Tab-separated table of C-alpha atoms and ligand atoms in Angstrom:
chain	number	residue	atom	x	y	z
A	185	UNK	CA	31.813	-37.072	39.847
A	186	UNK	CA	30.877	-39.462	37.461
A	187	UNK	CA	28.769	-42.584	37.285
A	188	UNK	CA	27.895	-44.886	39.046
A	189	UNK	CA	27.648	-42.219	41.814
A	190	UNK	CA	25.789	-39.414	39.388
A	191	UNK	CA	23.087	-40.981	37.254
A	192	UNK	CA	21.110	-38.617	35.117
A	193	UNK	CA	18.581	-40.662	34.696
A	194	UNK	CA	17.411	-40.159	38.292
A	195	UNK	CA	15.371	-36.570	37.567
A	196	UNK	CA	14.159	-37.896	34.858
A	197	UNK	CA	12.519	-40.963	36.690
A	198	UNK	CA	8.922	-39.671	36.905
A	199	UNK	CA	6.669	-36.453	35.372
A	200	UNK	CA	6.708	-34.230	38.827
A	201	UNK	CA	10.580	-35.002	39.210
A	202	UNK	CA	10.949	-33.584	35.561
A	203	UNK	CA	8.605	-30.972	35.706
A	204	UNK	CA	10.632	-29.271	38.639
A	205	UNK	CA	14.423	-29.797	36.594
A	206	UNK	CA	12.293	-28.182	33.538
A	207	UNK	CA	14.696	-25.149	31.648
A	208	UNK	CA	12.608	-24.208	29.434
A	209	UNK	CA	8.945	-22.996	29.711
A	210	UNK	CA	6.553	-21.715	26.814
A	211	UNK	CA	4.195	-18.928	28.101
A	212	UNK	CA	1.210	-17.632	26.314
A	213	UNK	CA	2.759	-14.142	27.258
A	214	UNK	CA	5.445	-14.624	24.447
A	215	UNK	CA	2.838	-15.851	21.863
A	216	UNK	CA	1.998	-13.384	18.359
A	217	UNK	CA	-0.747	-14.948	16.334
A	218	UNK	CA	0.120	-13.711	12.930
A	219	UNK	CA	-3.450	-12.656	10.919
A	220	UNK	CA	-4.653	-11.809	7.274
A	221	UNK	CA	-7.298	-9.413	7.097
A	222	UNK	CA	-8.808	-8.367	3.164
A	223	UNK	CA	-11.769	-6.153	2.362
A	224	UNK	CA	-15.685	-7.530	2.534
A	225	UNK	CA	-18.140	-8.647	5.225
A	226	UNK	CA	-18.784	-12.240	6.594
A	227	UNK	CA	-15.876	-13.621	5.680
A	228	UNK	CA	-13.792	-16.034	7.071
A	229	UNK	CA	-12.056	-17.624	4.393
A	230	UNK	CA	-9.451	-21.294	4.939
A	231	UNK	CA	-6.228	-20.297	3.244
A	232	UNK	CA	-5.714	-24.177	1.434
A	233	UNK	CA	-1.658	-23.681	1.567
A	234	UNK	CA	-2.406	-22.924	5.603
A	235	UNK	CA	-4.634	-25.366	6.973
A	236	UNK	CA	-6.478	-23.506	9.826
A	237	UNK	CA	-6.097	-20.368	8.751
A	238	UNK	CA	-8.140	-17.631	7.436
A	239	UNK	CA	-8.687	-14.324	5.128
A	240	UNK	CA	-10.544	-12.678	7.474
A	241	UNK	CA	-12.762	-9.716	6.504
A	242	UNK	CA	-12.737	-6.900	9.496
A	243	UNK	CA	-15.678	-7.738	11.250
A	244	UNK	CA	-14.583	-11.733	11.675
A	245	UNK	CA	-11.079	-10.351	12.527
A	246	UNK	CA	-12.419	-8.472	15.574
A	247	UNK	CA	-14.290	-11.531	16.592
A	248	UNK	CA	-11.270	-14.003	15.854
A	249	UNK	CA	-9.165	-10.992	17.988
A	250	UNK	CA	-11.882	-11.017	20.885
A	251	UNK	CA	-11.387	-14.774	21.068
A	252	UNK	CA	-7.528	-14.310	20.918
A	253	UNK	CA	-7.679	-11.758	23.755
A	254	UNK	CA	-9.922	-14.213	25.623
A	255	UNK	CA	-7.012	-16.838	25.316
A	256	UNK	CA	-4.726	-14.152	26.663
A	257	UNK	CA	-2.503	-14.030	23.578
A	258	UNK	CA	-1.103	-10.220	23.992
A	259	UNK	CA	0.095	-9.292	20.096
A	260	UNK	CA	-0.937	-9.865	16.459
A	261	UNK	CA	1.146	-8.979	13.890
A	262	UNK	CA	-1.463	-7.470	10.704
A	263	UNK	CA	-0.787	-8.918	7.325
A	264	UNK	CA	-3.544	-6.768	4.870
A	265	UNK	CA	-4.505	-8.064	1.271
A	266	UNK	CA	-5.964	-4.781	-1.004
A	267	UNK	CA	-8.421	-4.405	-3.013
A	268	UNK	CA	-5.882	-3.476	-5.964
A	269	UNK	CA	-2.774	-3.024	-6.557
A	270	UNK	CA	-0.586	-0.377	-8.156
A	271	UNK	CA	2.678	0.612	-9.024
A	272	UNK	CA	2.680	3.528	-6.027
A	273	UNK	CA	1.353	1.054	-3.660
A	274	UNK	CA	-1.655	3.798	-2.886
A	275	UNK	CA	-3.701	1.126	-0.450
A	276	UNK	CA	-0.300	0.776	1.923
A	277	UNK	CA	-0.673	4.341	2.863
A	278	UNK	CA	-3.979	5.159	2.104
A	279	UNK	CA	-5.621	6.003	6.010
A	280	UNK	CA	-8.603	4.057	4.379
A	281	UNK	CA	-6.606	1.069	3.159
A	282	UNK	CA	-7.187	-2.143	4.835
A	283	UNK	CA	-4.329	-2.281	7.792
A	284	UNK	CA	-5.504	1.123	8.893
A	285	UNK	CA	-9.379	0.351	8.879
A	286	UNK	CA	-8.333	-2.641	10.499
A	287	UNK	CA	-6.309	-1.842	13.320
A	288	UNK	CA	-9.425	1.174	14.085
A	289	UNK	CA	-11.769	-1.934	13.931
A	290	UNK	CA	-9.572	-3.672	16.916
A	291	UNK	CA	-8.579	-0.584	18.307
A	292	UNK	CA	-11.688	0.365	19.001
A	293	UNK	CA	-13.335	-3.097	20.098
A	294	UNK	CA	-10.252	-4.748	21.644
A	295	UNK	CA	-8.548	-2.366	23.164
A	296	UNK	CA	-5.828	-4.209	25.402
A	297	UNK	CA	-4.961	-6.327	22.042
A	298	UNK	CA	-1.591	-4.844	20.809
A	299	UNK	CA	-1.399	-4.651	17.087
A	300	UNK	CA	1.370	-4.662	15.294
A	301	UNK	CA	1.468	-4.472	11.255
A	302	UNK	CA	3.734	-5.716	8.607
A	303	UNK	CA	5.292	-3.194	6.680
A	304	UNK	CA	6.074	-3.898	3.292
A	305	UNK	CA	4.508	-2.924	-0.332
A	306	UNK	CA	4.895	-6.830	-1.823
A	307	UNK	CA	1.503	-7.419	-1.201
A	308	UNK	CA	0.394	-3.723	-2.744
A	309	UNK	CA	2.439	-3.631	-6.413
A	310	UNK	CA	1.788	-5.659	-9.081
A	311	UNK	CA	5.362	-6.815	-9.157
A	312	UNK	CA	5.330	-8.027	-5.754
A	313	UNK	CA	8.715	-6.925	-4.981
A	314	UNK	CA	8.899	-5.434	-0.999
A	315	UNK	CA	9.911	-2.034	-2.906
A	316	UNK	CA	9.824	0.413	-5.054
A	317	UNK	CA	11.015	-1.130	-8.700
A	318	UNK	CA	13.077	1.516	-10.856
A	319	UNK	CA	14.745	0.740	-14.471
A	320	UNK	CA	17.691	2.028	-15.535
A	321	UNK	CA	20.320	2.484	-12.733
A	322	UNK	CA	20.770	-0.598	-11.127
A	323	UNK	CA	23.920	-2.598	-10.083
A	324	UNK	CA	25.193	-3.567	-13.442
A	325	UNK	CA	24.752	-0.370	-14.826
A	326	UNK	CA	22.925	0.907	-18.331
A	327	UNK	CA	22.855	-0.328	-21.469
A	328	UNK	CA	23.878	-4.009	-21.880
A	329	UNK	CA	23.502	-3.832	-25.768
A	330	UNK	CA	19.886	-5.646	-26.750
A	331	UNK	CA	16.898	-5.491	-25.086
A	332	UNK	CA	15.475	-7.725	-23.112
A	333	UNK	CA	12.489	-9.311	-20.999
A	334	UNK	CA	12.234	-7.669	-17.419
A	335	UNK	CA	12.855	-11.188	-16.106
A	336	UNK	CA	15.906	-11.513	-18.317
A	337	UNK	CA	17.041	-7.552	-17.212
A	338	UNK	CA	16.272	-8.508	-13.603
A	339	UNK	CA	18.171	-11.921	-13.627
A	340	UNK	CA	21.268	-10.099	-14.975
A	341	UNK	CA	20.806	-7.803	-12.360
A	342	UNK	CA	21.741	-5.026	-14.762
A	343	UNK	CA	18.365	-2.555	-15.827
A	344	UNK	CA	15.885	-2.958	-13.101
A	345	UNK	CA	16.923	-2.483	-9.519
A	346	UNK	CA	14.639	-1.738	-6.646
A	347	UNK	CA	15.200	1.915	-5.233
A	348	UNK	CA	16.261	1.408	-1.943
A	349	UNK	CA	16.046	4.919	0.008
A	350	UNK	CA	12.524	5.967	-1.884
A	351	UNK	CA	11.311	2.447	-0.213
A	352	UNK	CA	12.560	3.706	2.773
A	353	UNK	CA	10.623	6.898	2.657
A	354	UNK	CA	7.077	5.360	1.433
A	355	UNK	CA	7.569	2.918	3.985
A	356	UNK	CA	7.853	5.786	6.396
A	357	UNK	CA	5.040	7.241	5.292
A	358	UNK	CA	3.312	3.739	5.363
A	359	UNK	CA	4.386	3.725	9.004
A	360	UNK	CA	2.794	6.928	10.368
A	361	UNK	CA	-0.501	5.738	8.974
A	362	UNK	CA	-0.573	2.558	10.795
A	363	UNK	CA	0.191	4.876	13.716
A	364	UNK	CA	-2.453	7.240	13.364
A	365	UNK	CA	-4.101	4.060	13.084
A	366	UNK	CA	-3.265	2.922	16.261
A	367	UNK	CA	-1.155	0.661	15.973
A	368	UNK	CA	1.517	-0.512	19.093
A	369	UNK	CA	4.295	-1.217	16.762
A	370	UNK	CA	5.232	-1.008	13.467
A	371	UNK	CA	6.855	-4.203	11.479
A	372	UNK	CA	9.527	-3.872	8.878
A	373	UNK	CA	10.010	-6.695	6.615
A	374	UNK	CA	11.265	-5.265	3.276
A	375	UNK	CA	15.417	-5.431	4.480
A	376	UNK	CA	15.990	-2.432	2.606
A	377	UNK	CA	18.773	-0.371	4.173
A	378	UNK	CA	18.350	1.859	6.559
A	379	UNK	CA	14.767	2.142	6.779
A	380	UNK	CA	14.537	1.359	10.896
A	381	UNK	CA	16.256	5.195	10.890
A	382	UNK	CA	14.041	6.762	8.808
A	383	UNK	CA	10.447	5.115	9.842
A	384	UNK	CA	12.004	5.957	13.221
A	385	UNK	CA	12.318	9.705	12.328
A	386	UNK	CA	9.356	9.862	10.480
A	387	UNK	CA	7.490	8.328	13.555
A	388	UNK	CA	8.821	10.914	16.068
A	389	UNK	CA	8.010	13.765	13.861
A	390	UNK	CA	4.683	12.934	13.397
A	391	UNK	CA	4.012	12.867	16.876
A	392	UNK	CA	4.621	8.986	17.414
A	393	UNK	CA	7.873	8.982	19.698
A	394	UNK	CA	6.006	6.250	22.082
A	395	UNK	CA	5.221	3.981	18.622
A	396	UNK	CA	7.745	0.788	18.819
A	397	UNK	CA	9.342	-1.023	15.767
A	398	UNK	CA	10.007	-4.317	15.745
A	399	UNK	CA	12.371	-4.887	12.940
A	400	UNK	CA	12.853	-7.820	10.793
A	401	UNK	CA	16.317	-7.704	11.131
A	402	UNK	CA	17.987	-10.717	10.100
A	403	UNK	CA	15.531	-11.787	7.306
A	404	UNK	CA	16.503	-14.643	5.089
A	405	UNK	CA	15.652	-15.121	1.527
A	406	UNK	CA	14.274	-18.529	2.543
A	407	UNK	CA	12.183	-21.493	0.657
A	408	UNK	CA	9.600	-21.678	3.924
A	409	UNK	CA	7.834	-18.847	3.203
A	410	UNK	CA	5.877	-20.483	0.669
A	411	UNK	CA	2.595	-20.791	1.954
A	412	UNK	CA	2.629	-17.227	3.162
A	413	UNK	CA	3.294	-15.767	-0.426
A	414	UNK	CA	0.174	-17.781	-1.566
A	415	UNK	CA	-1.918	-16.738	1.512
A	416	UNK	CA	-1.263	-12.899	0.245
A	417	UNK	CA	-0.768	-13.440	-3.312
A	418	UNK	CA	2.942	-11.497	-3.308
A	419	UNK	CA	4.962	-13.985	-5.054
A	420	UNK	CA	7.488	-11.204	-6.877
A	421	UNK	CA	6.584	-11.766	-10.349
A	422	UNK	CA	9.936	-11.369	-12.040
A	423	UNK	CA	13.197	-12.680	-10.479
A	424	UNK	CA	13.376	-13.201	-6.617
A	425	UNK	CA	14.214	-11.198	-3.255
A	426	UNK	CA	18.359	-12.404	-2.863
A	427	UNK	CA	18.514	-8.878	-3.846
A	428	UNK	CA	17.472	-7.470	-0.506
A	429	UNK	CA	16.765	-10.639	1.670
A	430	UNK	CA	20.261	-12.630	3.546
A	431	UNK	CA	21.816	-15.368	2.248
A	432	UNK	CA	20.918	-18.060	4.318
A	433	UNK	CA	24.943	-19.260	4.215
A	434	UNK	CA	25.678	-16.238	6.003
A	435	UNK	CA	25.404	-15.691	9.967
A	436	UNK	CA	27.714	-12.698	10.480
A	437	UNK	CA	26.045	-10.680	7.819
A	438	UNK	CA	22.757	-11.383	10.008
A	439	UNK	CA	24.249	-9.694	13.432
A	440	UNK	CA	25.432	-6.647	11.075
A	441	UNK	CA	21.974	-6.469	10.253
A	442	UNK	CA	20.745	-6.665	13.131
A	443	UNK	CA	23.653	-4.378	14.866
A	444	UNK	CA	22.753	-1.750	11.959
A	445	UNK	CA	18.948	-2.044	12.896
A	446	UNK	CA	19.908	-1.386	16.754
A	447	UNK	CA	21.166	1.262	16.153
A	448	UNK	CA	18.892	2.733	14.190
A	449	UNK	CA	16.052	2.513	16.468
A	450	UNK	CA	14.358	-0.759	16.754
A	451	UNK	CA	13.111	-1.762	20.088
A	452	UNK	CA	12.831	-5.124	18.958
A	453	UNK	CA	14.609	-7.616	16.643
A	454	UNK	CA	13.114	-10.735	14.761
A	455	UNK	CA	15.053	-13.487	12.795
A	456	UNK	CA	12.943	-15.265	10.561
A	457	UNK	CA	12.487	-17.805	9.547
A	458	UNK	CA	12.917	-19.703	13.133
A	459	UNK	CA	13.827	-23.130	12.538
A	460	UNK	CA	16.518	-23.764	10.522
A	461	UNK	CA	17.819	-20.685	11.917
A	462	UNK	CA	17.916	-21.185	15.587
A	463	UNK	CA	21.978	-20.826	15.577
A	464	UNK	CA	21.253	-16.995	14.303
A	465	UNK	CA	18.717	-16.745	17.370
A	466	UNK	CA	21.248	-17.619	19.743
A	467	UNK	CA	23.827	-15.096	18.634
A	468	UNK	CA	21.934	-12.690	18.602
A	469	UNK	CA	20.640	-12.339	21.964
A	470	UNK	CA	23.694	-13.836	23.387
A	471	UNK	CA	25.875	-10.681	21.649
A	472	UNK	CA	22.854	-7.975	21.616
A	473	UNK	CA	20.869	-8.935	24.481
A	474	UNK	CA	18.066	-6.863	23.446
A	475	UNK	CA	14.213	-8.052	22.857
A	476	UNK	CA	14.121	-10.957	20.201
A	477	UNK	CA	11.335	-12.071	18.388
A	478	UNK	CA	11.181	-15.156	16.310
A	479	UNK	CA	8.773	-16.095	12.829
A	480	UNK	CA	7.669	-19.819	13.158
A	481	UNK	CA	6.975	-19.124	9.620
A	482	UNK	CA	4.224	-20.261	7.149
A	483	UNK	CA	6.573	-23.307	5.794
A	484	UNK	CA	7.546	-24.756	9.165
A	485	UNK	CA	3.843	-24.229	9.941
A	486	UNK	CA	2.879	-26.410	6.391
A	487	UNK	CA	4.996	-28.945	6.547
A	488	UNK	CA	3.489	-30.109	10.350
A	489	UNK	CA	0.103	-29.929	9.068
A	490	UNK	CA	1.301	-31.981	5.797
A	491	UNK	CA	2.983	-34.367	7.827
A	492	UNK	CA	0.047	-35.107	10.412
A	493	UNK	CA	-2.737	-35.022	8.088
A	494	UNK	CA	-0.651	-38.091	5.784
A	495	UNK	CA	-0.203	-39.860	10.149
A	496	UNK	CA	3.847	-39.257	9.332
A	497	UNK	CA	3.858	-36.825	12.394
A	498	UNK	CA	1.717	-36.226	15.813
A	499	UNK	CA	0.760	-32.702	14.671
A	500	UNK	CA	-0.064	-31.068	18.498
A	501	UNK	CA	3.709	-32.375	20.663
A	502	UNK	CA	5.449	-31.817	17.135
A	503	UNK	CA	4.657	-28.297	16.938
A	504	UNK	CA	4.964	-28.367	20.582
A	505	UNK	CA	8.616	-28.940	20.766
A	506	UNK	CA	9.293	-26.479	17.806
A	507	UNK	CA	7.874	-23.410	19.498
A	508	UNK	CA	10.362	-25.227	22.631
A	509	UNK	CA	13.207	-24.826	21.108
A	510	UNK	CA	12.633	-21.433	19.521
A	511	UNK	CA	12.136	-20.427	23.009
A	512	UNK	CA	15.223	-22.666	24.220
A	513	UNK	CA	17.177	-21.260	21.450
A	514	UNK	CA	16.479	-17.469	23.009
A	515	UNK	CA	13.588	-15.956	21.706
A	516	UNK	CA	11.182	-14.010	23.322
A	517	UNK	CA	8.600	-13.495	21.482
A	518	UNK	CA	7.320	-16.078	19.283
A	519	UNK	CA	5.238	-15.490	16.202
A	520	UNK	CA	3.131	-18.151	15.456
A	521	UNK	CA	0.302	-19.435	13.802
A	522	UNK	CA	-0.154	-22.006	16.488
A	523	UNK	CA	-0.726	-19.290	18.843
A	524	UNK	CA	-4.076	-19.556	19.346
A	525	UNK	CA	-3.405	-23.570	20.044
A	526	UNK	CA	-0.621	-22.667	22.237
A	527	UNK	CA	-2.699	-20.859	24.311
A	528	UNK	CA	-5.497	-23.072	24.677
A	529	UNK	CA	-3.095	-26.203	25.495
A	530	UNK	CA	-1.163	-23.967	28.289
A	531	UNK	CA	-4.486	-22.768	29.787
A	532	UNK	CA	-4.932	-26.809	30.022
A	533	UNK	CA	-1.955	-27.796	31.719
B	123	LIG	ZN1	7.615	-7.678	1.370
């Protein structure tokens, strides 16, 4: 049947009419409000490449936590800035480095408030690589004649490599301290290989069978993060992550990744960024049909704020219709930094 007897337009006529033909609905129950937590008291620092956002020290992040339980925002995923860094990344998996005193701090005070935390090293070695950085043996081999700057070695991809399955096992052991912690679940973001198996192993054998990991699965090496790297100061300080992060020209790559981490043991999947990967959200909970999460990341976050603040944009139905179609595109959990908003504006309506 086709016009003039069907018309479209007809459901579309008044608000109630398309409130009841709505698809798509945004709940607070799929919301993650992603938070940066550093050492100190008192603070509650803005982040100037994340308008609205803060370094929080841990006694404002279990106030900014109370107020996100309040708003009934069930998850926040842990970001931690050290004190120092080092080449061992000692603060990741010391039991009284940051994420761990944290997540005790909400644990404790906020107990229905499920924590998860990042786990990575970036933000913990000087280099700010998401692993362990070896010379010597890496993809092109030794000895390429004259020596050279690291950045030079690195960009020829030839003397310094990062070691993939020692990651794996200090992220493991970065993993069972979170857990002993407290924490819910346990993030992955490095996209070395193989590392869902062995956190998962390392997890169970330390008692932690119950302990979920939500895997960044398909991660791309992507221009949005931005923002993020100067919120926790790991820009890698030497060449950049296409070693270990996707190409973001390549989709099937992404569901192997994401197949491999399945398998493995993650309980849930992420594909981040969100936005200009909504295609990649789509496949793969159309072909895996398992819990996926989604990163509204810090550069889709920046360039709203940027936008608004010059009157290019309307900042509140922008972002609005972004977390929409994240959720439209298949996600179920969304991890944003407009949770917090989100909330308040769905308690509203
Ligand atoms: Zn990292």
């Amino acid at each position: 049947m086709s016009y003039p007897i069907t018309r479209l337009r007809r459901l579309r006529r008044v608000e109630s009419l398309r409130r009841l033909v709505r698809e798509t609905r945004l709940s607070v129950d799929q919301l993650v409000m992603p938070l940066f937590v550093r050492p100190g008291k008192q603070i509650r620092s803005p982040i100037a490449a994340l308008p609205g956002q803060f370094h929080f020290s841990i006694d404002q992040l279990v106030h900014e936590c109370q107020a996100l339980q309040q708003a009934r925002i069930p998850a926040v995923l842990l970001f931690g800035i050290p004190p120092a860094k080092d080449d061992k990344a000692s603060h990741a998996v010391s039991p009284e480095g940051i994420v761990q005193q944290a997540v005790r701090a909400i644990k404790q005070q906020v107990p229905q408030l499920l924590v998860i935390t990042d786990l990575c090293v970036c933000a913990y070695v000087p280099h700010g690589h998401c692993g362990i950085v070896k010379k010597g043996q890496g993809a092109g081999g030794k000895g390429r004649g004259k020596k050279q700057s690291t950045s030079e070695v690195w960009s020829l991809e030839s003397e310094v490599f990062i070691d993939n399955d020692a990651t794996c096992e200090l992220l493991a052991n970065i993993a069972v301290s979170h857990a002993k912690a407290g924490a819910d679940l346990v993030a992955p973001s490095d996209m070395m290989d193989g590392r869902v198996g062995v956190i998962r192993r390392a997890l169970d054998a330390a008692g932690y069978a119950d302990i979920g990991i939500m895997a960044y699965a398909a991660k791309f090496a992507s221009n949005f993060y931005g923002p993020f790297r100067d919120a926790m100061d790991s820009s890698p300080a030497f060449g950049d992550r296409t070693p270990y992060q996707l190409d973001p020209a390549n989709a099937e790559e992404a569901l192997r990744e994401v197949a491999l981490d399945l398998q493995e043991g993650a309980d849930i999947v992420m594909v981040k960024p969100a936005l200009a990967y909504l295609d990649l959200i789509w496949r793969v909970k159309e072909q895996f049909r398992c819990p996926v999460a989604a990163f509204n990341v810090s550069g889709e976050y920046a360039m709203v704020k940027a936008a608004a603040a010059r009157g290019w944009t309307r900042e509140r139905p922008t972002w609005m219709e972004m977390l929409l179609a994240i959720k439209r595109a298949g996600a179920d959990i969304v991890i944003t930094y407009w949770a917090k908003d989100a909330a308040k504006l769905l308690q509203e309506k």
